[in-house]
Coordinates of C-alpha atoms in Angstrom, one line a residue:
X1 CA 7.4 43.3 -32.0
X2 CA 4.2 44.8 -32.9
X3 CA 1.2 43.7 -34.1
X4 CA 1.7 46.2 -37.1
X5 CA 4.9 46.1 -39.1
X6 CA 6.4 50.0 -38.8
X7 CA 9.7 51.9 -38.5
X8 CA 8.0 53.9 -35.6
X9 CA 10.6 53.6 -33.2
X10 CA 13.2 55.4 -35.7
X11 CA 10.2 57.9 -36.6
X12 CA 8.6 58.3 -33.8
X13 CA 5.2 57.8 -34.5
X14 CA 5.1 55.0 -31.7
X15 CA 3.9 56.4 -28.2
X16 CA 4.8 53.2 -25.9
X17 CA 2.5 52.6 -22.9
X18 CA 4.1 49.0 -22.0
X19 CA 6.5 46.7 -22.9
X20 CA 6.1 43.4 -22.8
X21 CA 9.2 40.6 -23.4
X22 CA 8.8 40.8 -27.3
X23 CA 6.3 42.9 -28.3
X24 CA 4.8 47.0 -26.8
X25 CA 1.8 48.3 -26.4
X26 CA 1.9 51.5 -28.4
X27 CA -0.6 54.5 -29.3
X28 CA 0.1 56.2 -32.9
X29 CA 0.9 59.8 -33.5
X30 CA 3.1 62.1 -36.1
X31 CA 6.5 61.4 -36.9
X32 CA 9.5 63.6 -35.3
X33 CA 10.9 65.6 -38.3
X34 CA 14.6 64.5 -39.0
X35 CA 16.3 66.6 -36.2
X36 CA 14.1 64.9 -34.1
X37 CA 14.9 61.7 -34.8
X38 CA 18.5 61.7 -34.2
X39 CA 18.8 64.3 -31.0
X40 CA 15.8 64.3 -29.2
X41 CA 16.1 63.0 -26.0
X42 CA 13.7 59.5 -25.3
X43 CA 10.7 60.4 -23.5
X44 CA 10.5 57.6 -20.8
X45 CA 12.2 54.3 -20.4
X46 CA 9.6 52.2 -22.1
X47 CA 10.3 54.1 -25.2
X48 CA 14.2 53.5 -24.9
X49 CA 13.5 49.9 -24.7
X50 CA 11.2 49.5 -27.7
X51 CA 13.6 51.3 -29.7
X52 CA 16.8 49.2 -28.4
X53 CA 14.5 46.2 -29.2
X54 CA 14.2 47.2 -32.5
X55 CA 17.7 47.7 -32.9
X56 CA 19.8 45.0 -31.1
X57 CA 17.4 41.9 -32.1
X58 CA 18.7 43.0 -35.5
X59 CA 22.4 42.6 -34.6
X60 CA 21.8 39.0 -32.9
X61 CA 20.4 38.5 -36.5
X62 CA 23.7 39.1 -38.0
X63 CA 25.8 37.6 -35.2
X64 CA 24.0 34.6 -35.6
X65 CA 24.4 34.8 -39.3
X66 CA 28.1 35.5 -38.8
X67 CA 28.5 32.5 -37.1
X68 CA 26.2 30.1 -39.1
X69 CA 25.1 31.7 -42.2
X70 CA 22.7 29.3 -43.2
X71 CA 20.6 30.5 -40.6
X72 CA 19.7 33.4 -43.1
X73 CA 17.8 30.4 -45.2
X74 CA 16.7 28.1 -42.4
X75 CA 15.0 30.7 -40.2
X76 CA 12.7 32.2 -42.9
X77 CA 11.7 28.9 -44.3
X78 CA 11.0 26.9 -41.0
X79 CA 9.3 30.8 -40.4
X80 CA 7.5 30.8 -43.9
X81 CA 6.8 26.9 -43.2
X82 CA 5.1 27.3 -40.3
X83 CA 3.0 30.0 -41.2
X84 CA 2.0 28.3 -44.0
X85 CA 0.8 24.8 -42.1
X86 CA -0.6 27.1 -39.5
X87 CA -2.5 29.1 -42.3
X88 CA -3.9 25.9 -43.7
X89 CA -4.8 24.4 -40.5
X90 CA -7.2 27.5 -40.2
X91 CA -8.9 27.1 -43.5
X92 CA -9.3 23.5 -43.0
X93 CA -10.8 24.4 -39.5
X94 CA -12.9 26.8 -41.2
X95 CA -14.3 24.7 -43.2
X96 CA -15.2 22.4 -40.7
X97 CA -17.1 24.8 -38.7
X98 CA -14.7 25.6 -35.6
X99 CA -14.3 29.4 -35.8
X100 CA -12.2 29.5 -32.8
X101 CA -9.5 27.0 -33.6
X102 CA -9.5 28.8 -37.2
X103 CA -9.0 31.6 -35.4
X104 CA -6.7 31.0 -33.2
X105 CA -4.2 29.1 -36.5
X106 CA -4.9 32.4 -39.0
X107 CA -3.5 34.7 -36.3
X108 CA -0.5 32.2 -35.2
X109 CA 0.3 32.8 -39.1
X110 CA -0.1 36.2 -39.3
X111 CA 1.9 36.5 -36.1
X112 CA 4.9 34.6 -37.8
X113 CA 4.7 35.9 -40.8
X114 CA 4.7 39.7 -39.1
X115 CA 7.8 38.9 -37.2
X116 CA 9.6 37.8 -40.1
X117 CA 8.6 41.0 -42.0
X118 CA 9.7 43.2 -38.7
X119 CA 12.8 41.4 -38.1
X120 CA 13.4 42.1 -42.2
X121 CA 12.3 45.7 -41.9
X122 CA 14.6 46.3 -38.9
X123 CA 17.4 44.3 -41.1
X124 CA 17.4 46.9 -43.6
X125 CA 17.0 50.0 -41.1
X126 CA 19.9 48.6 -38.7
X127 CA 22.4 51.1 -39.7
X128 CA 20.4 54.2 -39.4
X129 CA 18.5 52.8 -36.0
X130 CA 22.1 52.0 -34.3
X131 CA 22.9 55.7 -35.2
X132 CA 19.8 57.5 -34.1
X133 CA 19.6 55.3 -31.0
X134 CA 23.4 56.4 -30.1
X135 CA 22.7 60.2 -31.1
X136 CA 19.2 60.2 -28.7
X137 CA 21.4 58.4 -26.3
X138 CA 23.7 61.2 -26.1
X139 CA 21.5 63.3 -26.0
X140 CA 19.2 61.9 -23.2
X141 CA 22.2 61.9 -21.4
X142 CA 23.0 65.6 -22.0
X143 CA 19.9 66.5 -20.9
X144 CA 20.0 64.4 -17.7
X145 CA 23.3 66.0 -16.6
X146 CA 21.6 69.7 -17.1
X147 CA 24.1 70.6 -20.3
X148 CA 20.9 72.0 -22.7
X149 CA 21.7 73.4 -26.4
X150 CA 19.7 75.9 -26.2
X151 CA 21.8 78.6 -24.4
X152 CA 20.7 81.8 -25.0
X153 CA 23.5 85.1 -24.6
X154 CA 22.2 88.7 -23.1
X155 CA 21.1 90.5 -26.1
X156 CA 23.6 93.2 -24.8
X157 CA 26.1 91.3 -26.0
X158 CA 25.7 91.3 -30.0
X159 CA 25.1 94.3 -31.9
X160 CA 22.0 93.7 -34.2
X161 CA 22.5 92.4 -37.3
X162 CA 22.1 96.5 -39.4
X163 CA 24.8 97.7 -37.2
X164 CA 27.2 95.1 -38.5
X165 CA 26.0 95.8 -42.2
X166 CA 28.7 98.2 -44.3
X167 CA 26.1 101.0 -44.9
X168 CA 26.0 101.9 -42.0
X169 CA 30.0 102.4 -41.5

């Protein structure tokens, strides 16, 4: 994932430099408007990946759950758990004067407890992800083949728009 919790790969507000096995490296910039979204093309590979990341961990989620669906209970406690033992070992090494192993257990918790939120987030965005990632798809496709929307008739061929109006008949 990343190390902030967002929907940028379904806004596009995430520029990916790298991908890495579970979590990008990604720069911030505005959001695509709606069109956007759903039909523009992805810009590179890395940003394909990010956003089929975000959108097929989501569906192992539910598979999973499908098969055993306790694993919606188990997974965020042991999750929630863990973060919270880890949490505590930080304050206890804190207090104790060892900034790096506090450190190094606050941001272990925060990592967990990120995930968790993420995996949530992209939960409850599944639907519309799956459907912008298949529209983009599409279109990234269209546009590799050379069939563009944006075909553009000699003006010869329309009469402009007064001559059509019943004024002028």
């Amino acid at each position: 994932m990343s190390t902030e919790l967002s929907i940028g790969y379904l806004t596009g507000s995430a520029k990916v430099t790298r991908n890495y096995l579970f979590t990008d490296d990604i720069i911030w910039r505005n959001p695509r408007t709606t069109r956007q979204m759903f039909f523009q093309p992805y810009e590179s590979k890395k940003e394909f990946i990010y956003c089929a990341r975000h959108t097929f961990q989501p569906m192992a989620i539910l598979g999973l759950a499908i098969l055993n669906p306790y694993v919606l209970v188990i997974v965020p406690i042991i999750m929630g758990g863990l973060s919270a033992v880890f949490a505590a070992l930080g304050g206890i090494s804190k207090l104790y004067g060892n900034e790096s192993a506090a450190s190094f257990y606050l941001d272990t918790a925060d990592f967990l407890i990120k995930d968790l939120c993420q995996a949530i987030i992209d939960l409850v965005v599944l639907p519309v992800s799956a459907v912008a990632m298949l529209t983009r798809g599409i279109a990234t496709g269209v546009q590799a083949v050379g069939i563009t929307g944006k075909h553009t008739a000699p003006k010869e061929e329309f009469p402009p728009f007064e001559a059509l109006s019943p004024s002028n008949a």
